[in-house]
Amino acid sequence: MSGARDGLALYGGTPVRASPLPYGHQTVDEEDVEAVASALRSDWLTTGPRGAEFERAFAQAAGTREAVAVSSGTAALHAAMYALGVGPGDEVIVTPMTFAASANAIVYQGAMPVFADVRPDTLLLDPARVQAKITPRTRAVVAVDYAGQPCDYRALREAAPGLPILDDACHALGGSDSERRPVGSLADLNTFSLHPVKPITTGEGGMITTDNADWAARMRVFRNHGITSDHRQRQEQGSWFYEMVELGYNYRLPDIACALGLSQLRHLPAWTRRRQEIARLYDAAFDGLPAVRPLAVRPGVSHAYHLYVIRLDLARLSADRGTVFHALRAEGIGVNVHYIPVHLHPFYRERFGTGPGLCPVAEAAYGEILSLPIFPGMSDADARDVVEAVHKVIEACLR
Ligand SMILES: *Cc1c(COP(=O)(O)O)cnc(C)c1O
């Protein structure tokens, strides 16, 4: 065993890559820079015309009537929970296989997150587990298009009839379902993050898409302190008067950021195709490699591949996931783990009494998953380095 491992960079061998490859990275071109510069030279650094323009363009890309820009993906989730009227005494069903913010937004509104387990093949929220968790207090369901793969919203609606469904689509902008409907239009409310590792970026930023004009209006008030007019509207009306009608927040997205978002959006179709190309390269390279399995992809969906997740068959390896992780990092491959199931975080354990055993499928997956680098700026040579390093490490650790 140690002989086979001698060549690994972890044990002093030569790494596959001299310079590390991150798991995700933004692409910013000169047109993006120019777009931001022109916003900076304009009269409006925030609440200006670029905000509305970005919302219109985003709604068009998502196939919805409304898009509401906010300052982060987390703010988008919070605004969506507010729009749904979620509050103390309510329960909201949520997947544990996500970034903590998906559940935190429920807690911000004073409600209780109820974790429902995922399907073992895709790690997407399992409709049968959702159905089993519904009580008279359930107010909504939060699904995540994990890794960029759209959930089966038809099955989720059947499992939770009459309940609003929120798609935390932070991974999945650019994807579509098996009927070619774009992500952003699949659930009643759909939230996005515009952080640099996500499909497009505004630095920090978020968006909510919906066809419901009342919810959109509520979220526009919510992102602006609960005030019914913004600075620009008051300037146009020549008025000082405003009323604060709700307890809102300052979750506005500056025009500087919206200018970048508008410019980034032009690239989305090509970037999604590039992510899918890299995924095809990985699929082919790992087909037949023992102990490594990519997650299943539902037939007919267009997967946006924010993440390319492999699952290790630890029974066939003489190493655990942690060792494989460190060995790949040592080879210069910026692997990551998405995610520690949310119900295992100390905050949730202490506040809500969650813990191991609550979502066994997610917990088992957590011990076996690795996210490989995937982003549109990666070259085929970068992807081949990832393949070489995975083969090198796995083959050295096979039983
Ligand atoms: C990134 C992400 C968020 C949070 O978005 P921020 O813009 O960082 O606040 C929420 N949910 C999921 C699934 C994410 O990937």
mmCIF file of C-alpha atoms and ligand atoms in Angstrom:
data_model
loop_
_atom_site.group_PDB
_atom_site.id
_atom_site.type_symbol
_atom_site.label_atom_id
_atom_site.label_comp_id
_atom_site.label_asym_id
_atom_site.label_seq_id
_atom_site.Cartn_x
_atom_site.Cartn_y
_atom_site.Cartn_z
ATOM 1 C CA MET A 1 0.000 0.000 0.000
ATOM 2 C CA SER A 2 2.667 2.540 0.991
ATOM 3 C CA GLY A 3 4.628 1.628 -2.153
ATOM 4 C CA ALA A 4 1.725 2.563 -4.417
ATOM 5 C CA ARG A 5 1.378 5.846 -2.587
ATOM 6 C CA ASP A 6 5.022 6.936 -2.772
ATOM 7 C CA GLY A 7 4.445 8.972 -5.945
ATOM 8 C CA LEU A 8 1.669 11.043 -4.385
ATOM 9 C CA ALA A 9 2.528 14.687 -3.755
ATOM 10 C CA LEU A 10 1.022 14.215 -0.278
ATOM 11 C CA TYR A 11 3.975 11.907 0.498
ATOM 12 C CA GLY A 12 6.676 13.945 -1.246
ATOM 13 C CA GLY A 13 6.076 13.008 -4.911
ATOM 14 C CA THR A 14 5.860 15.534 -7.748
ATOM 15 C CA PRO A 15 2.413 17.201 -7.919
ATOM 16 C CA VAL A 16 0.359 17.008 -11.122
ATOM 17 C CA ARG A 17 0.115 20.800 -11.124
ATOM 18 C CA ALA A 18 2.681 23.343 -10.001
ATOM 19 C CA SER A 19 0.040 26.087 -9.560
ATOM 20 C CA PRO A 20 -3.179 25.189 -7.770
ATOM 21 C CA LEU A 21 -6.465 25.091 -9.713
ATOM 22 C CA PRO A 22 -9.411 26.469 -7.688
ATOM 23 C CA TYR A 23 -12.804 24.676 -7.653
ATOM 24 C CA GLY A 24 -14.502 27.755 -9.048
ATOM 25 C CA HIS A 25 -13.473 31.153 -10.365
ATOM 26 C CA GLN A 26 -15.191 34.152 -11.987
ATOM 27 C CA THR A 27 -14.625 35.234 -15.566
ATOM 28 C CA VAL A 28 -14.448 39.025 -16.048
ATOM 29 C CA ASP A 29 -13.618 40.575 -19.415
ATOM 30 C CA GLU A 30 -12.858 44.121 -20.578
ATOM 31 C CA GLU A 31 -16.508 44.720 -21.530
ATOM 32 C CA ASP A 32 -17.462 43.957 -17.923
ATOM 33 C CA VAL A 33 -14.843 46.438 -16.717
ATOM 34 C CA GLU A 34 -16.133 49.080 -19.140
ATOM 35 C CA ALA A 35 -19.740 48.493 -18.035
ATOM 36 C CA VAL A 36 -18.775 49.068 -14.398
ATOM 37 C CA ALA A 37 -16.686 52.126 -15.309
ATOM 38 C CA SER A 38 -19.608 53.695 -17.135
ATOM 39 C CA ALA A 39 -21.873 53.116 -14.125
ATOM 40 C CA LEU A 40 -19.244 54.836 -11.971
ATOM 41 C CA ARG A 41 -19.206 57.811 -14.337
ATOM 42 C CA SER A 42 -23.017 58.089 -14.264
ATOM 43 C CA ASP A 43 -25.218 59.971 -11.783
ATOM 44 C CA TRP A 44 -26.528 56.774 -10.232
ATOM 45 C CA LEU A 45 -24.300 54.517 -8.130
ATOM 46 C CA THR A 46 -27.388 52.908 -6.588
ATOM 47 C CA THR A 47 -31.204 52.859 -7.174
ATOM 48 C CA GLY A 48 -30.592 54.072 -10.738
ATOM 49 C CA PRO A 49 -31.660 52.877 -14.172
ATOM 50 C CA ARG A 50 -29.207 49.949 -14.327
ATOM 51 C CA GLY A 51 -31.002 48.210 -11.471
ATOM 52 C CA ALA A 52 -34.305 48.067 -13.349
ATOM 53 C CA GLU A 53 -32.516 47.143 -16.566
ATOM 54 C CA PHE A 54 -30.701 44.242 -14.874
ATOM 55 C CA GLU A 55 -33.967 43.021 -13.352
ATOM 56 C CA ARG A 56 -35.676 43.061 -16.772
ATOM 57 C CA ALA A 57 -32.818 41.189 -18.449
ATOM 58 C CA PHE A 58 -32.652 38.641 -15.624
ATOM 59 C CA ALA A 59 -36.421 38.046 -15.695
ATOM 60 C CA GLN A 60 -36.147 37.425 -19.418
ATOM 61 C CA ALA A 61 -33.315 34.906 -18.940
ATOM 62 C CA ALA A 62 -35.304 33.159 -16.184
ATOM 63 C CA GLY A 63 -38.584 33.214 -18.104
ATOM 64 C CA THR A 64 -40.548 35.047 -15.386
ATOM 65 C CA ARG A 65 -42.558 38.246 -15.191
ATOM 66 C CA GLU A 66 -40.601 39.618 -12.226
ATOM 67 C CA ALA A 67 -37.023 39.702 -11.000
ATOM 68 C CA VAL A 68 -36.021 41.545 -7.816
ATOM 69 C CA ALA A 69 -32.347 42.385 -7.311
ATOM 70 C CA VAL A 70 -30.922 42.282 -3.790
ATOM 71 C CA SER A 71 -27.505 42.459 -2.138
ATOM 72 C CA SER A 72 -26.793 38.703 -1.789
ATOM 73 C CA GLY A 73 -28.196 35.240 -2.284
ATOM 74 C CA THR A 74 -28.868 35.196 1.448
ATOM 75 C CA ALA A 75 -30.860 38.442 1.214
ATOM 76 C CA ALA A 76 -32.791 36.854 -1.675
ATOM 77 C CA LEU A 77 -33.733 33.900 0.533
ATOM 78 C CA HIS A 78 -34.689 36.216 3.403
ATOM 79 C CA ALA A 79 -36.830 38.411 1.124
ATOM 80 C CA ALA A 80 -38.529 35.315 -0.307
ATOM 81 C CA MET A 81 -39.375 34.028 3.194
ATOM 82 C CA TYR A 82 -40.770 37.468 4.012
ATOM 83 C CA ALA A 83 -42.849 37.580 0.803
ATOM 84 C CA LEU A 84 -44.388 34.234 1.748
ATOM 85 C CA GLY A 85 -45.363 35.623 5.136
ATOM 86 C CA VAL A 86 -43.312 33.015 6.999
ATOM 87 C CA GLY A 87 -43.147 33.866 10.708
ATOM 88 C CA PRO A 88 -43.021 32.562 14.285
ATOM 89 C CA GLY A 89 -44.898 29.299 14.775
ATOM 90 C CA ASP A 90 -44.464 28.312 11.129
ATOM 91 C CA GLU A 91 -42.453 25.388 9.826
ATOM 92 C CA VAL A 92 -40.596 25.390 6.512
ATOM 93 C CA ILE A 93 -39.286 22.156 5.014
ATOM 94 C CA VAL A 94 -35.736 22.433 3.689
ATOM 95 C CA THR A 95 -33.006 20.195 2.293
ATOM 96 C CA PRO A 96 -29.934 19.661 4.486
ATOM 97 C CA MET A 97 -27.656 19.289 1.417
ATOM 98 C CA THR A 98 -27.044 23.019 0.999
ATOM 99 C CA PHE A 99 -25.208 26.062 2.219
ATOM 100 C CA ALA A 100 -26.461 27.103 5.662
ATOM 101 C CA ALA A 101 -28.101 30.273 4.288
ATOM 102 C CA SER A 102 -30.984 28.250 2.770
ATOM 103 C CA ALA A 103 -32.090 27.305 6.281
ATOM 104 C CA ASN A 104 -30.871 30.463 8.039
ATOM 105 C CA ALA A 105 -33.414 32.565 6.112
ATOM 106 C CA ILE A 106 -36.210 30.534 7.713
ATOM 107 C CA VAL A 107 -34.741 31.238 11.142
ATOM 108 C CA TYR A 108 -34.373 34.992 10.355
ATOM 109 C CA GLN A 109 -38.165 35.099 10.070
ATOM 110 C CA GLY A 110 -38.596 33.348 13.410
ATOM 111 C CA ALA A 111 -39.838 30.105 11.852
ATOM 112 C CA MET A 112 -38.623 26.543 12.304
ATOM 113 C CA PRO A 113 -36.576 24.731 9.652
ATOM 114 C CA VAL A 114 -37.681 21.110 9.192
ATOM 115 C CA PHE A 115 -35.010 19.086 7.426
ATOM 116 C CA ALA A 116 -36.202 16.494 4.896
ATOM 117 C CA ASP A 117 -33.711 14.040 3.440
ATOM 118 C CA VAL A 118 -32.384 13.886 -0.124
ATOM 119 C CA ARG A 119 -32.424 11.188 -2.788
ATOM 120 C CA PRO A 120 -29.291 8.994 -2.725
ATOM 121 C CA ASP A 121 -28.586 9.180 -6.472
ATOM 122 C CA THR A 122 -28.856 12.963 -7.088
ATOM 123 C CA LEU A 123 -28.741 14.422 -3.547
ATOM 124 C CA LEU A 124 -31.821 16.488 -4.497
ATOM 125 C CA LEU A 125 -34.656 16.940 -1.980
ATOM 126 C CA ASP A 126 -36.727 13.719 -1.905
ATOM 127 C CA PRO A 127 -40.456 14.391 -2.511
ATOM 128 C CA ALA A 128 -41.433 11.362 -0.390
ATOM 129 C CA ARG A 129 -39.422 12.695 2.568
ATOM 130 C CA VAL A 130 -41.035 16.116 2.098
ATOM 131 C CA GLN A 131 -44.509 14.599 2.193
ATOM 132 C CA ALA A 132 -43.673 12.773 5.431
ATOM 133 C CA LYS A 133 -42.645 16.046 7.129
ATOM 134 C CA ILE A 134 -45.760 18.102 6.338
ATOM 135 C CA THR A 135 -47.776 19.222 9.390
ATOM 136 C CA PRO A 136 -50.580 21.779 9.823
ATOM 137 C CA ARG A 137 -47.842 24.351 10.563
ATOM 138 C CA THR A 138 -45.919 23.839 7.305
ATOM 139 C CA ARG A 139 -45.861 27.075 5.307
ATOM 140 C CA ALA A 140 -43.422 26.397 2.459
ATOM 141 C CA VAL A 141 -40.830 24.040 0.987
ATOM 142 C CA VAL A 142 -37.257 25.112 0.148
ATOM 143 C CA ALA A 143 -35.557 22.941 -2.482
ATOM 144 C CA VAL A 144 -32.029 23.441 -3.816
ATOM 145 C CA ASP A 145 -30.965 22.674 -7.384
ATOM 146 C CA TYR A 146 -27.903 21.061 -5.883
ATOM 147 C CA ALA A 147 -24.715 21.297 -7.984
ATOM 148 C CA GLY A 148 -26.782 22.952 -10.746
ATOM 149 C CA GLN A 149 -29.266 20.163 -11.436
ATOM 150 C CA PRO A 150 -32.936 21.261 -11.374
ATOM 151 C CA CYS A 151 -35.122 19.341 -8.918
ATOM 152 C CA ASP A 152 -38.263 17.511 -10.046
ATOM 153 C CA TYR A 153 -40.724 20.321 -9.227
ATOM 154 C CA ARG A 154 -43.693 18.387 -10.578
ATOM 155 C CA ALA A 155 -43.044 15.644 -8.018
ATOM 156 C CA LEU A 156 -42.426 18.210 -5.254
ATOM 157 C CA ARG A 157 -45.747 19.952 -6.006
ATOM 158 C CA GLU A 158 -47.558 16.613 -5.906
ATOM 159 C CA ALA A 159 -45.885 15.798 -2.591
ATOM 160 C CA ALA A 160 -46.766 19.197 -1.082
ATOM 161 C CA PRO A 161 -50.066 20.223 -2.675
ATOM 162 C CA GLY A 162 -51.006 23.843 -2.053
ATOM 163 C CA LEU A 163 -47.721 24.750 -0.399
ATOM 164 C CA PRO A 164 -45.524 27.401 -2.046
ATOM 165 C CA ILE A 165 -42.210 26.010 -3.249
ATOM 166 C CA LEU A 166 -39.005 28.011 -3.234
ATOM 167 C CA ASP A 167 -36.129 26.986 -5.473
ATOM 168 C CA ASP A 168 -32.807 28.063 -3.993
ATOM 169 C CA ALA A 169 -31.335 28.137 -7.498
ATOM 170 C CA CYS A 170 -27.970 29.626 -6.479
ATOM 171 C CA HIS A 171 -26.174 26.793 -8.351
ATOM 172 C CA ALA A 172 -28.401 26.462 -11.343
ATOM 173 C CA LEU A 173 -28.709 29.705 -13.338
ATOM 174 C CA GLY A 174 -28.402 28.689 -17.003
ATOM 175 C CA GLY A 175 -29.930 25.234 -16.536
ATOM 176 C CA SER A 176 -33.395 24.044 -17.531
ATOM 177 C CA ASP A 177 -35.821 21.207 -16.820
ATOM 178 C CA SER A 178 -36.707 18.317 -19.119
ATOM 179 C CA GLU A 179 -39.353 20.492 -20.808
ATOM 180 C CA ARG A 180 -36.722 23.170 -21.522
ATOM 181 C CA ARG A 181 -38.161 25.594 -18.988
ATOM 182 C CA PRO A 182 -35.329 27.728 -17.609
ATOM 183 C CA VAL A 183 -34.238 27.542 -13.990
ATOM 184 C CA GLY A 184 -35.745 30.612 -12.346
ATOM 185 C CA SER A 185 -39.243 29.769 -13.598
ATOM 186 C CA LEU A 186 -39.578 26.288 -12.082
ATOM 187 C CA ALA A 187 -40.812 27.112 -8.566
ATOM 188 C CA ASP A 188 -43.097 29.795 -7.131
ATOM 189 C CA LEU A 189 -40.106 31.805 -5.911
ATOM 190 C CA ASN A 190 -36.562 31.246 -7.174
ATOM 191 C CA THR A 191 -33.459 32.711 -5.560
ATOM 192 C CA PHE A 192 -29.981 33.314 -6.950
ATOM 193 C CA SER A 193 -26.579 34.332 -5.625
ATOM 194 C CA LEU A 194 -24.269 36.519 -7.692
ATOM 195 C CA HIS A 195 -21.154 35.746 -5.645
ATOM 196 C CA PRO A 196 -17.969 35.244 -7.734
ATOM 197 C CA VAL A 197 -18.070 31.414 -7.691
ATOM 198 C CA LYS A 198 -21.688 31.321 -8.919
ATOM 199 C CA PRO A 199 -22.761 31.123 -12.622
ATOM 200 C CA ILE A 200 -22.606 34.924 -13.091
ATOM 201 C CA THR A 201 -21.339 37.518 -10.624
ATOM 202 C CA THR A 202 -21.848 41.083 -9.427
ATOM 203 C CA GLY A 203 -19.164 40.746 -6.710
ATOM 204 C CA GLU A 204 -21.839 40.250 -4.067
ATOM 205 C CA GLY A 205 -25.469 40.164 -5.106
ATOM 206 C CA GLY A 206 -28.675 38.198 -5.363
ATOM 207 C CA MET A 207 -31.934 37.953 -7.270
ATOM 208 C CA ILE A 208 -35.425 36.551 -6.793
ATOM 209 C CA THR A 209 -37.588 35.574 -9.780
ATOM 210 C CA THR A 210 -41.335 34.972 -9.692
ATOM 211 C CA ASP A 211 -44.504 35.430 -11.716
ATOM 212 C CA ASN A 212 -46.285 36.782 -8.635
ATOM 213 C CA ALA A 213 -46.420 40.606 -8.852
ATOM 214 C CA ASP A 214 -47.622 41.012 -5.228
ATOM 215 C CA TRP A 215 -44.663 39.074 -3.864
ATOM 216 C CA ALA A 216 -42.297 41.058 -6.083
ATOM 217 C CA ALA A 217 -43.775 44.350 -4.807
ATOM 218 C CA ARG A 218 -43.426 43.166 -1.189
ATOM 219 C CA MET A 219 -39.795 42.212 -1.753
ATOM 220 C CA ARG A 220 -39.008 45.604 -3.343
ATOM 221 C CA VAL A 221 -40.312 47.310 -0.196
ATOM 222 C CA PHE A 222 -38.507 44.794 2.038
ATOM 223 C CA ARG A 223 -35.101 45.440 0.408
ATOM 224 C CA ASN A 224 -35.530 49.185 0.939
ATOM 225 C CA HIS A 225 -36.098 49.471 4.736
ATOM 226 C CA GLY A 226 -39.817 48.778 4.295
ATOM 227 C CA ILE A 227 -40.210 52.154 2.571
ATOM 228 C CA THR A 228 -42.634 52.448 -0.330
ATOM 229 C CA SER A 229 -40.589 54.773 -2.560
ATOM 230 C CA ASP A 230 -36.882 54.988 -3.294
ATOM 231 C CA HIS A 231 -34.596 58.008 -3.544
ATOM 232 C CA ARG A 232 -34.929 58.215 -7.323
ATOM 233 C CA GLN A 233 -38.732 58.098 -7.308
ATOM 234 C CA ARG A 234 -38.833 60.859 -4.712
ATOM 235 C CA GLN A 235 -36.381 62.951 -6.723
ATOM 236 C CA GLU A 236 -38.539 62.505 -9.839
ATOM 237 C CA GLN A 237 -41.661 63.451 -7.895
ATOM 238 C CA GLY A 238 -39.860 66.414 -6.286
ATOM 239 C CA SER A 239 -41.054 65.202 -2.898
ATOM 240 C CA TRP A 240 -39.513 64.570 0.520
ATOM 241 C CA PHE A 241 -42.394 62.463 1.760
ATOM 242 C CA TYR A 242 -42.070 58.727 2.323
ATOM 243 C CA GLU A 243 -43.634 56.166 4.589
ATOM 244 C CA MET A 244 -42.108 53.138 6.225
ATOM 245 C CA VAL A 245 -44.877 50.552 6.174
ATOM 246 C CA GLU A 246 -43.011 47.370 7.103
ATOM 247 C CA LEU A 247 -39.833 46.465 8.979
ATOM 248 C CA GLY A 248 -37.460 46.084 6.043
ATOM 249 C CA TYR A 249 -33.718 45.985 5.564
ATOM 250 C CA ASN A 250 -31.169 47.647 3.322
ATOM 251 C CA TYR A 251 -30.713 44.813 0.846
ATOM 252 C CA ARG A 252 -30.329 46.991 -2.267
ATOM 253 C CA LEU A 253 -27.939 46.030 -5.058
ATOM 254 C CA PRO A 254 -25.918 49.065 -6.245
ATOM 255 C CA ASP A 255 -26.041 50.133 -9.905
ATOM 256 C CA ILE A 256 -22.281 49.511 -10.087
ATOM 257 C CA ALA A 257 -23.003 45.838 -9.380
ATOM 258 C CA CYS A 258 -26.067 45.762 -11.671
ATOM 259 C CA ALA A 259 -23.905 47.073 -14.535
ATOM 260 C CA LEU A 260 -21.554 44.124 -14.014
ATOM 261 C CA GLY A 261 -24.485 41.704 -13.804
ATOM 262 C CA LEU A 262 -25.998 42.981 -17.061
ATOM 263 C CA SER A 263 -22.681 42.554 -18.793
ATOM 264 C CA GLN A 264 -22.085 39.082 -17.289
ATOM 265 C CA LEU A 265 -25.526 37.868 -18.331
ATOM 266 C CA ARG A 266 -24.517 38.117 -22.023
ATOM 267 C CA HIS A 267 -22.098 35.235 -21.461
ATOM 268 C CA LEU A 268 -24.430 32.896 -19.587
ATOM 269 C CA PRO A 269 -25.395 30.533 -22.470
ATOM 270 C CA ALA A 270 -21.772 30.061 -23.571
ATOM 271 C CA TRP A 271 -20.560 29.645 -19.985
ATOM 272 C CA THR A 272 -23.218 27.019 -19.259
ATOM 273 C CA ARG A 273 -22.198 25.114 -22.406
ATOM 274 C CA ARG A 274 -18.545 25.262 -21.334
ATOM 275 C CA ARG A 275 -19.366 23.904 -17.872
ATOM 276 C CA GLN A 276 -21.326 21.083 -19.538
ATOM 277 C CA GLU A 277 -18.381 20.338 -21.853
ATOM 278 C CA ILE A 278 -16.021 19.988 -18.897
ATOM 279 C CA ALA A 279 -18.574 17.741 -17.176
ATOM 280 C CA ARG A 280 -18.714 15.499 -20.283
ATOM 281 C CA LEU A 281 -14.915 15.270 -20.242
ATOM 282 C CA TYR A 282 -15.004 14.226 -16.557
ATOM 283 C CA ASP A 283 -17.876 11.767 -17.146
ATOM 284 C CA ALA A 284 -15.885 10.007 -19.856
ATOM 285 C CA ALA A 285 -12.646 10.024 -17.863
ATOM 286 C CA PHE A 286 -14.176 8.514 -14.710
ATOM 287 C CA ASP A 287 -16.311 5.954 -16.483
ATOM 288 C CA GLY A 288 -14.769 2.675 -15.388
ATOM 289 C CA LEU A 289 -12.525 4.159 -12.700
ATOM 290 C CA PRO A 290 -13.279 1.977 -9.689
ATOM 291 C CA ALA A 291 -14.431 3.680 -6.500
ATOM 292 C CA VAL A 292 -15.445 6.953 -8.222
ATOM 293 C CA ARG A 293 -19.023 7.694 -9.254
ATOM 294 C CA PRO A 294 -20.407 11.012 -10.488
ATOM 295 C CA LEU A 295 -23.869 11.894 -9.156
ATOM 296 C CA ALA A 296 -26.835 10.794 -11.280
ATOM 297 C CA VAL A 297 -28.379 13.310 -13.680
ATOM 298 C CA ARG A 298 -32.148 13.207 -14.237
ATOM 299 C CA PRO A 299 -33.081 12.383 -17.840
ATOM 300 C CA GLY A 300 -33.582 15.367 -20.128
ATOM 301 C CA VAL A 301 -32.509 18.118 -17.713
ATOM 302 C CA SER A 302 -29.897 20.690 -18.647
ATOM 303 C CA HIS A 303 -27.514 20.648 -15.669
ATOM 304 C CA ALA A 304 -25.786 24.000 -14.999
ATOM 305 C CA TYR A 305 -22.775 22.314 -13.286
ATOM 306 C CA HIS A 306 -21.930 24.926 -10.675
ATOM 307 C CA LEU A 307 -20.333 21.876 -9.063
ATOM 308 C CA TYR A 308 -19.117 18.569 -10.421
ATOM 309 C CA VAL A 309 -19.553 16.189 -7.494
ATOM 310 C CA ILE A 310 -18.049 12.714 -7.317
ATOM 311 C CA ARG A 311 -18.896 10.127 -4.730
ATOM 312 C CA LEU A 312 -16.215 7.763 -3.424
ATOM 313 C CA ASP A 313 -16.913 4.089 -2.815
ATOM 314 C CA LEU A 314 -14.903 3.921 0.392
ATOM 315 C CA ALA A 315 -15.243 0.133 0.647
ATOM 316 C CA ARG A 316 -12.913 -0.100 -2.361
ATOM 317 C CA LEU A 317 -10.351 2.345 -0.985
ATOM 318 C CA SER A 318 -7.731 2.009 1.717
ATOM 319 C CA ALA A 319 -8.089 5.766 2.394
ATOM 320 C CA ASP A 320 -10.925 7.860 3.765
ATOM 321 C CA ARG A 321 -12.453 10.908 2.063
ATOM 322 C CA GLY A 322 -10.235 13.241 4.115
ATOM 323 C CA THR A 323 -7.062 11.560 2.859
ATOM 324 C CA VAL A 324 -8.261 11.642 -0.766
ATOM 325 C CA PHE A 325 -9.139 15.334 -0.291
ATOM 326 C CA HIS A 326 -5.687 16.217 1.071
ATOM 327 C CA ALA A 327 -3.954 14.067 -1.555
ATOM 328 C CA LEU A 328 -5.789 15.907 -4.366
ATOM 329 C CA ARG A 329 -5.072 19.303 -2.797
ATOM 330 C CA ALA A 330 -1.391 18.313 -2.637
ATOM 331 C CA GLU A 331 -1.540 17.508 -6.383
ATOM 332 C CA GLY A 332 -2.658 21.115 -6.958
ATOM 333 C CA ILE A 333 -6.357 20.337 -7.444
ATOM 334 C CA GLY A 334 -8.641 22.635 -5.439
ATOM 335 C CA VAL A 335 -11.223 20.057 -4.470
ATOM 336 C CA ASN A 336 -13.897 20.998 -1.976
ATOM 337 C CA VAL A 337 -16.788 19.441 -0.031
ATOM 338 C CA HIS A 338 -20.368 20.649 -0.594
ATOM 339 C CA TYR A 339 -21.841 20.403 1.972
ATOM 340 C CA ILE A 340 -21.696 19.606 5.655
ATOM 341 C CA PRO A 341 -25.422 18.814 6.099
ATOM 342 C CA VAL A 342 -26.942 21.929 7.657
ATOM 343 C CA HIS A 343 -28.627 20.063 10.522
ATOM 344 C CA LEU A 344 -25.198 18.946 11.770
ATOM 345 C CA HIS A 345 -23.957 22.501 12.416
ATOM 346 C CA PRO A 346 -23.690 23.372 16.136
ATOM 347 C CA PHE A 347 -26.154 26.264 15.803
ATOM 348 C CA TYR A 348 -28.905 23.965 14.525
ATOM 349 C CA ARG A 349 -28.119 21.222 17.006
ATOM 350 C CA GLU A 350 -28.291 23.644 19.910
ATOM 351 C CA ARG A 351 -31.255 25.742 18.760
ATOM 352 C CA PHE A 352 -33.431 23.037 17.191
ATOM 353 C CA GLY A 353 -32.111 19.782 18.671
ATOM 354 C CA THR A 354 -31.103 18.381 15.279
ATOM 355 C CA GLY A 355 -28.218 15.946 14.857
ATOM 356 C CA PRO A 356 -26.986 12.720 13.287
ATOM 357 C CA GLY A 357 -29.722 10.291 12.256
ATOM 358 C CA LEU A 358 -32.176 12.991 11.150
ATOM 359 C CA CYS A 359 -31.259 12.775 7.441
ATOM 360 C CA PRO A 360 -29.258 9.544 7.019
ATOM 361 C CA VAL A 361 -28.985 9.750 3.222
ATOM 362 C CA ALA A 362 -27.436 13.221 3.327
ATOM 363 C CA GLU A 363 -25.187 12.230 6.227
ATOM 364 C CA ALA A 364 -23.865 9.151 4.412
ATOM 365 C CA ALA A 365 -23.268 11.169 1.243
ATOM 366 C CA TYR A 366 -21.410 13.832 3.192
ATOM 367 C CA GLY A 367 -18.700 11.326 4.127
ATOM 368 C CA GLU A 368 -18.104 10.360 0.500
ATOM 369 C CA ILE A 369 -18.435 13.471 -1.713
ATOM 370 C CA LEU A 370 -15.858 15.707 -3.336
ATOM 371 C CA SER A 371 -16.424 18.687 -5.648
ATOM 372 C CA LEU A 372 -13.924 18.874 -8.508
ATOM 373 C CA PRO A 373 -12.894 22.172 -10.150
ATOM 374 C CA ILE A 374 -15.346 23.347 -12.803
ATOM 375 C CA PHE A 375 -15.713 26.877 -14.200
ATOM 376 C CA PRO A 376 -15.950 28.353 -17.698
ATOM 377 C CA GLY A 377 -12.423 29.805 -17.670
ATOM 378 C CA MET A 378 -10.868 26.353 -17.235
ATOM 379 C CA SER A 379 -8.985 24.963 -20.228
ATOM 380 C CA ASP A 380 -9.159 21.369 -21.418
ATOM 381 C CA ALA A 381 -5.579 21.026 -20.147
ATOM 382 C CA ASP A 382 -6.757 22.116 -16.671
ATOM 383 C CA ALA A 383 -9.544 19.524 -16.810
ATOM 384 C CA ARG A 384 -7.047 16.846 -17.918
ATOM 385 C CA ASP A 385 -4.882 17.728 -14.890
ATOM 386 C CA VAL A 386 -7.891 17.088 -12.670
ATOM 387 C CA VAL A 387 -8.510 13.748 -14.385
ATOM 388 C CA GLU A 388 -4.842 12.762 -14.082
ATOM 389 C CA ALA A 389 -4.727 13.681 -10.401
ATOM 390 C CA VAL A 390 -7.961 11.813 -9.589
ATOM 391 C CA HIS A 391 -6.679 8.701 -11.384
ATOM 392 C CA LYS A 392 -3.293 9.007 -9.671
ATOM 393 C CA VAL A 393 -4.727 9.370 -6.165
ATOM 394 C CA ILE A 394 -7.543 6.820 -6.526
ATOM 395 C CA GLU A 395 -5.328 4.173 -8.130
ATOM 396 C CA ALA A 396 -2.767 4.601 -5.340
ATOM 397 C CA CYS A 397 -5.479 4.143 -2.718
ATOM 398 C CA LEU A 398 -7.364 1.182 -4.223
ATOM 399 C CA ARG A 399 -7.586 -1.844 -1.986
HETATM 400 C C1 LIG B 1 -24.041 30.735 -2.477
HETATM 401 C C2 LIG B 1 -25.281 30.156 -1.925
HETATM 402 C C3 LIG B 1 -26.113 30.874 -1.043
HETATM 403 C C4 LIG B 1 -25.733 32.202 -0.463
HETATM 404 O O1 LIG B 1 -25.494 33.200 -1.387
HETATM 405 P P1 LIG B 1 -24.670 34.518 -0.947
HETATM 406 O O2 LIG B 1 -24.743 35.363 -2.170
HETATM 407 O O3 LIG B 1 -23.292 34.071 -0.617
HETATM 408 O O4 LIG B 1 -25.380 35.115 0.219
HETATM 409 C C5 LIG B 1 -27.300 30.280 -0.656
HETATM 410 N N1 LIG B 1 -27.644 29.053 -1.065
HETATM 411 C C6 LIG B 1 -26.866 28.329 -1.882
HETATM 412 C C7 LIG B 1 -27.315 26.969 -2.318
HETATM 413 C C8 LIG B 1 -25.660 28.852 -2.336
HETATM 414 O O5 LIG B 1 -24.867 28.107 -3.120
#
